Short mmCIF file of C-alpha atoms in Angstrom, two decimals:
data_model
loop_
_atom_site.label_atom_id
_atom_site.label_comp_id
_atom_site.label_asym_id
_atom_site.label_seq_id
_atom_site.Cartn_x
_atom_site.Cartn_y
_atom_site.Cartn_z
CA UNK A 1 12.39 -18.52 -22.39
CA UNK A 2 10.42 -21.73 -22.40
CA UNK A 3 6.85 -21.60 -24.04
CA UNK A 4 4.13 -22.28 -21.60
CA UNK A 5 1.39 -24.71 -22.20
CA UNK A 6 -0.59 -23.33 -20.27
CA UNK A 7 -2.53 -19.25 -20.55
CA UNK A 8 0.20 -16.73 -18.44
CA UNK A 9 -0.52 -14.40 -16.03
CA UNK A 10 1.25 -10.85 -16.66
CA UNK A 11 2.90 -9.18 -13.23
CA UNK A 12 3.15 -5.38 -13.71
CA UNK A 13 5.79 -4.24 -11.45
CA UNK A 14 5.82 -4.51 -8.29
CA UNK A 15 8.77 -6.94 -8.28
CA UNK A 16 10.56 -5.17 -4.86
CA UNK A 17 12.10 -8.50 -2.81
CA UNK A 18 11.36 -7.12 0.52
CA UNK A 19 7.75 -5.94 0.08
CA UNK A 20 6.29 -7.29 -2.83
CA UNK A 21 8.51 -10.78 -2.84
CA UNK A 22 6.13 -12.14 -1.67
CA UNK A 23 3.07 -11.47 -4.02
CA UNK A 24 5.29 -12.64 -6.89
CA UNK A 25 6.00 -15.56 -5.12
CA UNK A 26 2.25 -16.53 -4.20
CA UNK A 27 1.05 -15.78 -7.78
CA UNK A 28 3.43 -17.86 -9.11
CA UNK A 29 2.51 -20.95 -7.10
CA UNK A 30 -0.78 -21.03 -8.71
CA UNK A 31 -0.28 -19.64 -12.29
CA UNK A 32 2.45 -19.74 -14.64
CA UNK A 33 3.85 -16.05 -14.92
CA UNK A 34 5.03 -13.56 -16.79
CA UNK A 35 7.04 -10.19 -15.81
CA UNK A 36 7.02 -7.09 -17.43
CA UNK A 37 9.42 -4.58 -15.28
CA UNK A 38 12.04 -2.31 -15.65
CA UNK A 39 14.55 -4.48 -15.35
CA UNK A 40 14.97 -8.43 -16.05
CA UNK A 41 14.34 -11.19 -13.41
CA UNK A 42 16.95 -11.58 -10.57
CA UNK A 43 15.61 -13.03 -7.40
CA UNK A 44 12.26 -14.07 -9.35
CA UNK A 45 14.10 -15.91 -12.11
CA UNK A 46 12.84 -19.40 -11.06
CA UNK A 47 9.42 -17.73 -10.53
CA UNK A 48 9.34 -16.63 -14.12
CA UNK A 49 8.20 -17.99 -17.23
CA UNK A 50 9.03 -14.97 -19.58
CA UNK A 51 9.53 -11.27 -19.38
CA UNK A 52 9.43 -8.52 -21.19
CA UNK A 53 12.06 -5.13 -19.93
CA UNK A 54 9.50 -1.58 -19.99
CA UNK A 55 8.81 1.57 -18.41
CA UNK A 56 5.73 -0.16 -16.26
CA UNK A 57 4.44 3.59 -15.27
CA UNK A 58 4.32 4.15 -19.01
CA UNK A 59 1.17 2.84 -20.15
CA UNK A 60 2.38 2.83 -24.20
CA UNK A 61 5.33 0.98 -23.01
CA UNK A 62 3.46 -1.63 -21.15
CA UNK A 63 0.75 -2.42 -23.69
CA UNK A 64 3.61 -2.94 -26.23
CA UNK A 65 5.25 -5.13 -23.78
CA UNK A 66 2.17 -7.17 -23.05
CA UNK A 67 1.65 -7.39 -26.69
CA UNK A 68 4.78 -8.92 -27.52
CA UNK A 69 4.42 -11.56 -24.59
CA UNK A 70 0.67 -12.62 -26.32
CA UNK A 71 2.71 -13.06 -29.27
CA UNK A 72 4.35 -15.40 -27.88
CA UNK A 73 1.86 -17.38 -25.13
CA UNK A 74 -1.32 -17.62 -24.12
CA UNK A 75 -2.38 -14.91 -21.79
CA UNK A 76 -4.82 -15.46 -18.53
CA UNK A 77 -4.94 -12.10 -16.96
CA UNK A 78 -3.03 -8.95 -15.97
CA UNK A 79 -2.18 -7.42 -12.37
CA UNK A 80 -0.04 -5.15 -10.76
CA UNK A 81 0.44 -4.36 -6.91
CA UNK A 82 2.16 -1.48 -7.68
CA UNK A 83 0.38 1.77 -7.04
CA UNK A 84 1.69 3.49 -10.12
CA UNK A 85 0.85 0.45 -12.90
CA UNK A 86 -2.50 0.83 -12.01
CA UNK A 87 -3.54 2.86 -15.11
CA UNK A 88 -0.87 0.80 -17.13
CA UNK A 89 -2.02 -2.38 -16.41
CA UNK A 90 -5.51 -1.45 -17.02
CA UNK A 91 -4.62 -0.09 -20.54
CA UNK A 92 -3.31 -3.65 -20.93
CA UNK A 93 -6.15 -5.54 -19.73
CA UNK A 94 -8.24 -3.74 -22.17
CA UNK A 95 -6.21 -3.94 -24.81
CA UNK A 96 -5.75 -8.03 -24.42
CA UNK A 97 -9.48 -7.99 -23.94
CA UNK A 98 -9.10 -9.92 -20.32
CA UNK A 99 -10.81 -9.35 -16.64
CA UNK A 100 -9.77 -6.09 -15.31
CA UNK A 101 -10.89 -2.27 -14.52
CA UNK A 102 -11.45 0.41 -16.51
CA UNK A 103 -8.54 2.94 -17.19
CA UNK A 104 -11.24 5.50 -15.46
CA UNK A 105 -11.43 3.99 -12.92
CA UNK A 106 -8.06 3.42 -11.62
CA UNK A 107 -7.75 7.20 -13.04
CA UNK A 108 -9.65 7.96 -10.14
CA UNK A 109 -8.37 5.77 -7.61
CA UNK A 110 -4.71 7.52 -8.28
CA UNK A 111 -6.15 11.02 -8.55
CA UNK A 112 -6.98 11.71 -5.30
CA UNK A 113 -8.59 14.98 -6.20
CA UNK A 114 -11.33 13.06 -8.63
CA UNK A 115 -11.63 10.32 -5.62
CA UNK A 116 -12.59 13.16 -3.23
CA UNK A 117 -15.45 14.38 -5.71
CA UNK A 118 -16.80 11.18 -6.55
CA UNK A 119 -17.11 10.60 -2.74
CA UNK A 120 -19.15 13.72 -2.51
CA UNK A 121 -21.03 12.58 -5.39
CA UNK A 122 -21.82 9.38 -3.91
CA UNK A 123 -22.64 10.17 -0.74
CA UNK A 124 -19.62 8.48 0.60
CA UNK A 125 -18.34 9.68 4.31
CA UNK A 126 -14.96 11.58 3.51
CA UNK A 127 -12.83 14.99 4.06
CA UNK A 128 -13.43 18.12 2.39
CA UNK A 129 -11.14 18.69 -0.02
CA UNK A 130 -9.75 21.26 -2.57
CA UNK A 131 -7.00 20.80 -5.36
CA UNK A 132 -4.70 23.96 -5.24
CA UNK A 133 -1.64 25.16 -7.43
CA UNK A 134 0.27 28.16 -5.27
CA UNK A 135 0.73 28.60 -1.62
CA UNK A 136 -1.86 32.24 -1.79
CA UNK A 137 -4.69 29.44 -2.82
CA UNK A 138 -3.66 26.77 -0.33
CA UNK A 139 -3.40 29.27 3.04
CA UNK A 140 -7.29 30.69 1.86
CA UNK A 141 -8.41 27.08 0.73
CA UNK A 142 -7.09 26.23 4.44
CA UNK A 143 -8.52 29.28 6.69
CA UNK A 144 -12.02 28.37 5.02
CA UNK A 145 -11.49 24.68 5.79
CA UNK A 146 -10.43 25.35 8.74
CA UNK A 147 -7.29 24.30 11.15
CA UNK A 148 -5.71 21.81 11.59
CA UNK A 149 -5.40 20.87 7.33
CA UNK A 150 -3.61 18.29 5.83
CA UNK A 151 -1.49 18.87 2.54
CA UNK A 152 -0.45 16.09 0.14
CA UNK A 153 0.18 15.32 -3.46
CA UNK A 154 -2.38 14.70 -5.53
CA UNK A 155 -1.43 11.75 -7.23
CA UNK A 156 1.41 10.29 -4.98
CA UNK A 157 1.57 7.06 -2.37
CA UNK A 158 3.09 5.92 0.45
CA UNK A 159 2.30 9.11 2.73
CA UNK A 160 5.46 10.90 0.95
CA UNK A 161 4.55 14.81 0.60
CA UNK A 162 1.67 14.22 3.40
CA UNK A 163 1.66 16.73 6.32
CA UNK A 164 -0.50 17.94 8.92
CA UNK A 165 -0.32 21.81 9.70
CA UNK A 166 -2.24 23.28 12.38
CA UNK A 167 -1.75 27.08 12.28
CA UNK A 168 -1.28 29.63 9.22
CA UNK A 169 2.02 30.18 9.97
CA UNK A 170 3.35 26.96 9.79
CA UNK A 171 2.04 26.59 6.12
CA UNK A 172 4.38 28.18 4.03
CA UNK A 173 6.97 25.03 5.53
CA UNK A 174 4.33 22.66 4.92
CA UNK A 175 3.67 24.15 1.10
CA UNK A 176 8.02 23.35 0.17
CA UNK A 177 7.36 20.14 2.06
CA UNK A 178 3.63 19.14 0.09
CA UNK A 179 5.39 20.60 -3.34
CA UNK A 180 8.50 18.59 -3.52
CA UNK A 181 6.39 15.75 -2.55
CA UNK A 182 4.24 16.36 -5.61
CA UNK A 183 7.01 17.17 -8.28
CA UNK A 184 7.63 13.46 -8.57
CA UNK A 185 3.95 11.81 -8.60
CA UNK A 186 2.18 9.95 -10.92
CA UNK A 187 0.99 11.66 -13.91
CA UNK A 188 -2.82 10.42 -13.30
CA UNK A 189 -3.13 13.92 -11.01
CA UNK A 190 -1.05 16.84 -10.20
CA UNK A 191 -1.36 19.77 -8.10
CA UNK A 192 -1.50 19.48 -4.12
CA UNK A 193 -4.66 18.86 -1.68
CA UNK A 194 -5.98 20.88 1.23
CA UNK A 195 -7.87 18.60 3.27
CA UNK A 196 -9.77 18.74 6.56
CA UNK A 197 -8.05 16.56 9.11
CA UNK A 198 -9.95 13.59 9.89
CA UNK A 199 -9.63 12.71 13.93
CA UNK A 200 -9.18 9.45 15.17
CA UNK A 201 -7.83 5.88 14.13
CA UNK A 202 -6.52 4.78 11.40
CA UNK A 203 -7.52 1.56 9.56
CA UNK A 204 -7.65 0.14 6.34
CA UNK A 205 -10.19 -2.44 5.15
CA UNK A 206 -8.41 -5.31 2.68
CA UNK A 207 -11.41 -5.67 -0.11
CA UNK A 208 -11.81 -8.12 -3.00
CA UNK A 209 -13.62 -7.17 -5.93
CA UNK A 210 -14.91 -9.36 -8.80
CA UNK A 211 -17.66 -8.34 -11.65
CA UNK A 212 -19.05 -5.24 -9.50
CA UNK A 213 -19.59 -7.46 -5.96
CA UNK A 214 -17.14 -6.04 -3.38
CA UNK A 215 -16.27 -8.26 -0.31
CA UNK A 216 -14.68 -7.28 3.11
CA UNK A 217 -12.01 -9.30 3.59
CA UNK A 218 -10.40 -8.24 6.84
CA UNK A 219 -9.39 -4.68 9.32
CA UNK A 220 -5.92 -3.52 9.48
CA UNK A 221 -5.48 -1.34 12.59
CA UNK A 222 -2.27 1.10 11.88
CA UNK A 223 0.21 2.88 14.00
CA UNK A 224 1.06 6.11 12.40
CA UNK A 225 4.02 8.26 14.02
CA UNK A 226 6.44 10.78 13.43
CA UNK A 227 3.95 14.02 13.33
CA UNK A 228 3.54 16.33 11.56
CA UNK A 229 4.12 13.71 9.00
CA UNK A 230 2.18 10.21 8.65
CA UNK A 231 4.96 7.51 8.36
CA UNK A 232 3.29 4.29 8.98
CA UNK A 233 5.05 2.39 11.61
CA UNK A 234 2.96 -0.71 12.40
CA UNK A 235 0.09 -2.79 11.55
CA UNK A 236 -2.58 -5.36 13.12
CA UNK A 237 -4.85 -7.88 11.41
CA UNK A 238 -7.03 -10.11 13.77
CA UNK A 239 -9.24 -12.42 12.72
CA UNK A 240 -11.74 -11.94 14.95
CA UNK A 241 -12.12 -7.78 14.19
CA UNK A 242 -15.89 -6.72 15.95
CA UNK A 243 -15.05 -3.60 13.47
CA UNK A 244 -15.27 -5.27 10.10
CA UNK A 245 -19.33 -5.66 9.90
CA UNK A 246 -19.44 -1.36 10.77
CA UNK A 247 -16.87 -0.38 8.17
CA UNK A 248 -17.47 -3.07 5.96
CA UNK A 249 -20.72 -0.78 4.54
CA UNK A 250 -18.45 2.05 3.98
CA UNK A 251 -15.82 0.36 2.20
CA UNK A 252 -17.75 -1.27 -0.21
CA UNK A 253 -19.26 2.07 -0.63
CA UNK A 254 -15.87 3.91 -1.51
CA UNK A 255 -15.11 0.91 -3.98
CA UNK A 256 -18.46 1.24 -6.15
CA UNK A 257 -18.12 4.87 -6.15
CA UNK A 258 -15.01 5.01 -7.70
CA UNK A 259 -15.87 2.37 -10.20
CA UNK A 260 -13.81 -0.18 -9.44
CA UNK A 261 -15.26 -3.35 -10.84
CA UNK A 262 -12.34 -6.35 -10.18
CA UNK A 263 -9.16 -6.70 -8.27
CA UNK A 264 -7.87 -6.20 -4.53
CA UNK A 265 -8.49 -3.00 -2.72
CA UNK A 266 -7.11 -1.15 0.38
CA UNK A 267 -9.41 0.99 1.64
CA UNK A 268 -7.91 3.54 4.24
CA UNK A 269 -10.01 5.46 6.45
CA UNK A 270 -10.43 6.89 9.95
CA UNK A 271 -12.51 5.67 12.31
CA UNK A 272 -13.86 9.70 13.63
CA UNK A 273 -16.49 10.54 15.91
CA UNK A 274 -18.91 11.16 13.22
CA UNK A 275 -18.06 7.52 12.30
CA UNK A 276 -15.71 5.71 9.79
CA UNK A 277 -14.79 8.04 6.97
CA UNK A 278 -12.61 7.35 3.61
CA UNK A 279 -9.09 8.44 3.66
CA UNK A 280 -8.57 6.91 0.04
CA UNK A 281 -8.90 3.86 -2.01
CA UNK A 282 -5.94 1.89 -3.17
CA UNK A 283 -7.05 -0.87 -6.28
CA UNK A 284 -3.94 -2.84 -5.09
CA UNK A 285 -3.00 -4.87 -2.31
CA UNK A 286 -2.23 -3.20 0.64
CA UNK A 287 1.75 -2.33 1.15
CA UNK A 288 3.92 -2.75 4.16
CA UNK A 289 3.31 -6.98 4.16
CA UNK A 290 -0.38 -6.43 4.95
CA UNK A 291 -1.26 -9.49 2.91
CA UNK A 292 1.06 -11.46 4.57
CA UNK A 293 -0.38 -10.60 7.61
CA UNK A 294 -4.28 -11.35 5.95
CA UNK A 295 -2.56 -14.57 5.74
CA UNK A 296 -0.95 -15.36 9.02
CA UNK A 297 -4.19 -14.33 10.58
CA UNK A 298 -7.13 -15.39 8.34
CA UNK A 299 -5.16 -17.85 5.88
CA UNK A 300 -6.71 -15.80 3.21
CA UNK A 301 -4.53 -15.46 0.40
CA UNK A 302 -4.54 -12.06 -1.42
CA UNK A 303 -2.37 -12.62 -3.61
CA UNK A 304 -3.72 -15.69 -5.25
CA UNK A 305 -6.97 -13.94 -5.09
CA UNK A 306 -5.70 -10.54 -7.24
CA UNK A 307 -4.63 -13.37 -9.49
CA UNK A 308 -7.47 -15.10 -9.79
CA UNK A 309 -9.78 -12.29 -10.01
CA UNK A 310 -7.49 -11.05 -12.93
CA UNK A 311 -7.94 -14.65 -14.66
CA UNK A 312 -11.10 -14.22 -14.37
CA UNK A 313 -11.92 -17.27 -12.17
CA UNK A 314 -13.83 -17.55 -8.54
CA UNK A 315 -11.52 -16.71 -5.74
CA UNK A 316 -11.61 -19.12 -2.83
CA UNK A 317 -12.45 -16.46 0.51
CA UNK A 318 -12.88 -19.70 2.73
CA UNK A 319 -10.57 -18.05 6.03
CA UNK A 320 -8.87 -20.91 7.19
CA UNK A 321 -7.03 -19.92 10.39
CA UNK A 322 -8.31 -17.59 13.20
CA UNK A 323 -5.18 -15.44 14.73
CA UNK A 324 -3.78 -12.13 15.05
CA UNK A 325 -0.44 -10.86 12.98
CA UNK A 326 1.36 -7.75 13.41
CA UNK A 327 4.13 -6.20 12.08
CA UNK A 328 6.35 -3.58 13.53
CA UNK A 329 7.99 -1.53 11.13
CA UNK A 330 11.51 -0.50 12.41
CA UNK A 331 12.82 3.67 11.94
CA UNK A 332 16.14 4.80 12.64
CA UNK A 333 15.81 7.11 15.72
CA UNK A 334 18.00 9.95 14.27
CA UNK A 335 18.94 10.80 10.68
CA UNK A 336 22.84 10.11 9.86
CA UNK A 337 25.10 6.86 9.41
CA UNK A 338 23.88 3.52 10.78
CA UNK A 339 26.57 2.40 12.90
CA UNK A 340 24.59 -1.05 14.29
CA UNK A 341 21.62 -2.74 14.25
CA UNK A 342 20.44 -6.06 15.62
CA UNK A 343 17.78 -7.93 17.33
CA UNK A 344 17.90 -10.83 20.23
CA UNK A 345 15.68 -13.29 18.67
CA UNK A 346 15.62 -14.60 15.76
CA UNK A 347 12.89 -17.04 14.14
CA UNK A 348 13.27 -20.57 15.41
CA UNK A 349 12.11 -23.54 17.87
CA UNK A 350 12.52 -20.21 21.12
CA UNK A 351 10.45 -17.88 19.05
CA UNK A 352 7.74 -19.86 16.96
CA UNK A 353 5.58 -16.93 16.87
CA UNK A 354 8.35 -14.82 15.19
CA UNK A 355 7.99 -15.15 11.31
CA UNK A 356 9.86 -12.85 9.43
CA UNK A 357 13.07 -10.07 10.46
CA UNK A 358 14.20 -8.45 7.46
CA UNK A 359 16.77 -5.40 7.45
CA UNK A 360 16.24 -3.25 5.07
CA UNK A 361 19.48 -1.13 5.59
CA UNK A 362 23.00 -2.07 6.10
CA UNK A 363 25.72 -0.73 8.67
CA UNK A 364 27.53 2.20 7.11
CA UNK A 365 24.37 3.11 4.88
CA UNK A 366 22.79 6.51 5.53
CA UNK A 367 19.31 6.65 7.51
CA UNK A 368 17.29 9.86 6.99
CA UNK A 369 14.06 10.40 8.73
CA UNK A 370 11.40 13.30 7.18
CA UNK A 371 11.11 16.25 6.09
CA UNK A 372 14.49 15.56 4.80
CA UNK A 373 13.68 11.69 4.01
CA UNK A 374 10.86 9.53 3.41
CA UNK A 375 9.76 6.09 4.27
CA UNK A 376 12.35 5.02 2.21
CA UNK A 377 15.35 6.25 3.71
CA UNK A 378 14.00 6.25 7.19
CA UNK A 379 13.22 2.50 7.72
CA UNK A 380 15.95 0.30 8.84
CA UNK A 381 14.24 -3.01 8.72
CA UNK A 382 10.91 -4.94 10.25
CA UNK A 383 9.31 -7.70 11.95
CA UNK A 384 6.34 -10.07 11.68
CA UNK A 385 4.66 -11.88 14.52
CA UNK A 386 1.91 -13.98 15.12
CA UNK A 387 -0.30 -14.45 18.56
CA UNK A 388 -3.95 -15.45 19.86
CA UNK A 389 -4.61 -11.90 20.21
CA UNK A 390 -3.76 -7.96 19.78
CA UNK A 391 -2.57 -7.67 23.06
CA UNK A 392 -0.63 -10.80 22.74
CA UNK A 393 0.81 -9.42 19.71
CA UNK A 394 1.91 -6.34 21.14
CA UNK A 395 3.26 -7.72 23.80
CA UNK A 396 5.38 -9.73 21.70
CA UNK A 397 6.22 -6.80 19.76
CA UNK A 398 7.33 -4.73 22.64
CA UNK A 399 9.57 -7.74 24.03
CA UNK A 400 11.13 -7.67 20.36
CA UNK A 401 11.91 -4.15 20.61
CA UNK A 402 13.39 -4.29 23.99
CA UNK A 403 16.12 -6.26 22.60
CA UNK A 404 16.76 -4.20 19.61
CA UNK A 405 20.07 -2.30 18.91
CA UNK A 406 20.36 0.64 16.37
CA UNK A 407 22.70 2.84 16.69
CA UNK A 408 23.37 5.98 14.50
CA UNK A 409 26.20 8.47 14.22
CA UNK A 410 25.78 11.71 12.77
#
């Protein structure tokens, strides 16, 4: 590998072509970078300066890694956008003495258990919430909470062990379901949550955060579907959001409370009739191509800003465009063996407003939807559009999806 000239900035993880492609790709077209993953560069290999192979959930394995990359260059900054190098990349920053959170803090981003009670602590609008271990303290934790409850892991992302249960009787299902969920989460918390269902929307609010000062950057309004369980099917940024100045408050709220003192944040919550209230805070950039959506729609650019935040520079959060972008995440409609899958348009001169389709599974590859899969085996691929407004957007969405073929045999 080639010496830079100039200081690197370390990537954590979070090297995934299809959602995270495009962070890597951002960061690297304003700082010379560096990779520490689990594997070498492929796709990224142009992108890349030097890398370094490591367990990047390990946080021993990632400070040694980071280490042995100062030994060799100059280092800027550290970031990840990978829920579970939060703590890792921290211990890094700290270690290399550069811009970045405490290991505390992103302790207590990833626990959700510690989030909840810092919430309370702060005064921050939430769910009541109780860490259990067996399913005797998780049906009385749920009777006093009262129905309907939500169980989830403790420590996990990406709504996998997360399930609504509205009688007693359905939670002994709901306990297997929560449990398996939480045999594979991050080591930063363990155990499962019984937690008061919040009613209404869900959002999330995209949040930078540099020396303490938290900014509001934009709304995502989500589309959550296959109940009982909360895959995440769709999302909207607009530009022109009336909700960001009410949840805004609250946001910024969640962030301090946690404290979370640099980085990007995505701050989920539900908009209930008591008024916005946190779901949880995520230090990272939002997943599912939100930020490319910030983009389209605001021509903010998160991942340049995680970057520079980490480098410890002033992040440009001058919006430059004024538009709506959604994308529409595509599920297989029954669990077996995709047999086809296609889509009329395709991006060109007949559809500007069509961005990005990206499959994400093959013909002949096995679909599964929950409780028997997650988001990962359930989602056959996705699309990105652009448009002067929501409705416009889901109009255009709806048109997409009328000429969409997947089929599935069992």
């Amino acid at each position: 590998m080639s010496r830079s000239t100039r200081p690197l900035l370390i990537v954590v993880g979070g090297t995934d072509p299809a959602y995270r492609g495009y962070c890597v790709e951002q960061a690297a077209a304003a700082y010379p970078i560096a990779l520490i993953d689990t594997k070498p560069p492929s796709w990224q290999q142009h992108l890349v300066v030097d890398h370094e192979v490591a367990d990047t959930h390990d946080p021993a394995a990632v400070v040694a890694a980071g280490l042995a990359l100062a030994t060799r260059h100059p280092i800027a900054g550290v970031v990840t956008w990978d829920e579970y190098s939060l703590v890792p990349t921290a211990e890094l920053a700290a270690r290399l003495g550069l811009p970045g959170n405490s290991v505390a803090a992103m302790t207590a981003c990833r626990d959700k258990a510690t989030s909840r009670r810092l919430f309370a602590e702060h005064n921050v609008p939430s769910a009541t919430s109780t860490r259990v271990d067996t399913l005797d303290e998780a049906t009385a934790t749920a009777l006093r909470t009262g129905f309907p409850v939500v169980l989830k892991p403790s420590s996990h992302a990406g709504s996998i062990g997360v399930i609504r249960v509205d009688t007693p009787e359905l939670l002994p299902t709901a306990w297997e379901f929560a449990t398996a969920g939480a045999g594979e989460q991050g080591p930063e918390g363990s155990g499962v949550l019984v937690e008061e269902y919040l009613y209404g929307p869900e959002i999330s609010v995209e949040c930078v955060t540099q020396h303490g000062v938290t900014t509001a950057l934009a709304v995502t309004r989500k589309e959550v579907a296959f109940p009982p369980y909360f895959q995440e099917v769709g999302h909207t940024v607009d530009a022109d959001d009336q909700l960001l100045p009410e949840v805004a408050p609250v946001a910024v709220q969640a962030v301090r409370a946690l404290g979370v003192t640099d980085g990007v944040q995505h701050v989920e919550m539900r908009l209930t009739p008591s008024g916005p209230r946190i779901i949880e805070v995520n230090a990272r950039i939002g997943g599912d191509l939100i930020g490319k959506l910030v983009r389209r729609a605001t021509g903010l650019d998160l991942p340049r800003i995680a970057a520079d935040v980490a480098c410890g520079r002033t992040p440009d959060l001058t919006p430059t465009a004024r538009a709506t972008a959604a994308i529409k995440i595509l599920y297989t409609p029954a669990t077996g063996t995709l047999s086809a899958r296609s889509l009329a348009a395709v991006p060109g001169p007949e559809y500007p407003w069509l961005h990005q389709v990206t499959w994400l599974r093959d013909v002949g590859e096995r679909v599964v939807l929950p409780p028997e899969g997650d988001f990962n085996t359930g989602r056959v691929g996705f699309v990105i559009v652009t448009a002067a407004s929501p409705e416009a957007a889901r109009d255009r969405l709806s048109s997409l999806v009328e000429g969409l073929t997947l089929s599935v045999t069992p």
